[in-house]
């Protein structure tokens, strides 16, 4: 059937065209059926029908498909009913707990990317992965299939080092420090990071307060080869793009199946050409990885999967029972990060974590006594010089100083209501308060934690300061902090026996 | 935030409002978040955003919610961001393989009905049920929760008999015969049936060729009490309506999890007040129930679930290796059904199946020698008289004759390409051919099978006749039949040892 294309911009993640009721009947399609625009070989997995939004003879196509397939408003296209793709059968096979073949996994991944599968089907796929899992051979196929959906960067310099944090601990601003130390030692580390989805502030959220993170693949290659490193936002390149579609379905479910998580991380590392990867596994209450057993399972997964993919992988299980350092929120974290690079030896947790991780990467690169060497590069100012070069290459100010970064002007203090010792800090509550203050979209928003675990507190001491760009959000974040009491203080005597 | 309501009629099964990009930012919501219209306590599970389809200050609400909540175009409503409902947590619990409490199951069922859960979440729920299942206690809670989402019919006559076929065998036109025999014996059987989803022809699809099946709950009550039975379409009453939402998500996945299937059937029976239920379990190759072990598991499930729900349930495992009778398709099946009621003793499989099932119900109602009694009521014409009363009460012609029913005028014959015996008939192929001919939406479409298993065939005999209302479909169905060869013919010697 010939239909006239009209674009629309409904920002649902669901690929759907809209066709008039009567045309649907004539085509023999109904809601949730698929059509194919034969002239462009476009499959669309979902048909909606309507008789008020459009006229007979029209087909409304989401902008994303208009762009992807070179369609334009007014094009006359040939539309036919299209059968279910075979990948639906493979999803059923995983539902039935069976192991999938390489070709079957590739078919599912490609059909997600090409919009042949609807959200209902992708959700069933993720739920099946969550419940029935995949073995490491399947995950290796899955990873390669995801790599093949996007760009790959091929560097002229070898080897390529990379670093990934499994995430989950607030205030984890060590990445630019680790990367600057490693690059200062002469190793190349083209680091891509993410923005926060449900966390308080992702690495890209704070790095973009002092330089541009939206780099093309060409820029990542050139800057890394010239300067030794980048701090790029992974989303601006087209690395394993199928992941972005999957994340939109994972989020409402609040799941991140092991197979999907591993394939998602490793595919981005493969796509950027990494041959040596350090994975940081922050372990602690209120994080994704609550116990040492869970952390060790991650270590096994990453190293064995690395073997199958031809990538040397090492892992570091790090302490994450409380936030890293004092600051949470874009400008606050950027300031704390740059202060450490400027030579300030505080907060100790930031310095130690950064040097421990950088040290492991240096040793992977054949540099002995890695942790000592990392401290040396940090204290000598070599890491700061490298940091300035990277910032400048990414369009930032070479002469950047931590004092250039000014947090939100509205502040609210939380004081201790009794004297004692900080017994625990609730990561999840800290994230909620930071988000209530406006982080990560309000760059000046966030909070400073003045007292960490084990520290002595006197009644009336300021233990937490909230910053915000907006007064109402500042007040709301304070109210939330008073309700959640993220910092718990106890006398030394916890309980009488 | 105050927004102005505008209705839209996008016929997606997904409950979604559409809000302008900038209003979304101000409300703090993004795609897949939920909003609540506080003045009417309407939750909507999915927000889409757009900046071309609507203006700032507007909220596009699907017609179904406009009607359900008494909204109208131009209403100014208060819209707020709404957190995830607790049912998402219970879906996760089932994903994790845990047993759910009564309240948790109720929450999921209600939130599906009230559009608090999106298709992504309903898909995860169904996939979890498919993989992790439910025990019979959970299924009983599930059934009652589904009943509570809709109407219940309370009859002034007791007891209420009911009958259900688990479906899957083509040509199964016995329902009106069974119901007429049972009502002729003085028992009340308010039968609701479904329309075909993926099968060739549902009971309501062929019954509506000779009377109205879209009855209200009041009509079902009145006609059943007066005449003893109805042949109603279940979909026109509001019995366990949550089921209709779930089916729209099950279909693309091609799954019908055991817990959902049992709760769906039993909730409709409970809602109609049945206290004695006969379940027909057609077993055979190419049906839902391929083996005796699977059939026996169904028997256990239905009878034990009946016990928990306070309903007396008996089951009949019936032969389904080939279609029942000769005819498949609305008018063709209606004609064959009425011929049997008129006293024609052919096809034997229809007469025998109807009398066997009716006999079991008669015995449940305390009438001894049920099968003999059923034959007697059929042969005496008492069942036909009762059938006429029901048809007339449902707006059909009391003097209906089988010859009033004229199948599609286009026909194509398939002839045997060799002599031998019919070795097997492929149910799935028969369904595909019938659907290709236009069944069930084209009432005259379908097919007649002239030779059944074990019968002698000579080369050149017509073994299959396709009927259609449309010539192109008739030809297409014939081509499909030639390709699928649904009737396989062998010499008596199958293989030499």
PDB file of N, CA and C in Angstrom, chain A residues 5 26 65-66 173 302 310 463-464:
ATOM      1  N   UNK A   5       4.540   9.847   3.815  1.00  0.00           N
ATOM      2  CA  UNK A   5       5.257   9.987   5.088  1.00  0.00           C
ATOM      3  C   UNK A   5       5.017  11.349   5.728  1.00  0.00           C
ATOM      4  N   UNK A  26      -7.179  -2.263   5.685  1.00  0.00           N
ATOM      5  CA  UNK A  26      -6.853  -2.642   4.312  1.00  0.00           C
ATOM      6  C   UNK A  26      -5.501  -3.366   4.232  1.00  0.00           C
ATOM      7  N   UNK A  65      13.443   7.607  12.985  1.00  0.00           N
ATOM      8  CA  UNK A  65      13.499   6.726  11.810  1.00  0.00           C
ATOM      9  C   UNK A  65      13.542   7.518  10.523  1.00  0.00           C
ATOM     10  N   UNK A  66      12.915   8.692  10.549  1.00  0.00           N
ATOM     11  CA  UNK A  66      12.993   9.599   9.399  1.00  0.00           C
ATOM     12  C   UNK A  66      14.464   9.888   9.096  1.00  0.00           C
ATOM     13  N   UNK A 173      34.772  10.706  42.496  1.00  0.00           N
ATOM     14  CA  UNK A 173      35.320  11.605  41.478  1.00  0.00           C
ATOM     15  C   UNK A 173      36.759  11.273  41.107  1.00  0.00           C
ATOM     16  N   UNK A 302      34.351 -10.761  35.117  1.00  0.00           N
ATOM     17  CA  UNK A 302      35.089  -9.822  34.261  1.00  0.00           C
ATOM     18  C   UNK A 302      36.385 -10.428  33.736  1.00  0.00           C
ATOM     19  N   UNK A 310      39.701 -11.790  24.483  1.00  0.00           N
ATOM     20  CA  UNK A 310      41.073 -11.398  24.137  1.00  0.00           C
ATOM     21  C   UNK A 310      41.493 -10.081  24.770  1.00  0.00           C
ATOM     22  N   UNK A 463      27.510  18.921  60.046  1.00  0.00           N
ATOM     23  CA  UNK A 463      27.982  17.639  59.507  1.00  0.00           C
ATOM     24  C   UNK A 463      27.723  17.525  58.002  1.00  0.00           C
ATOM     25  N   UNK A 464      26.784  18.307  57.512  1.00  0.00           N
ATOM     26  CA  UNK A 464      26.405  18.219  56.098  1.00  0.00           C
ATOM     27  C   UNK A 464      26.029  19.617  55.622  1.00  0.00           C
TER      28      UNK A 464
END
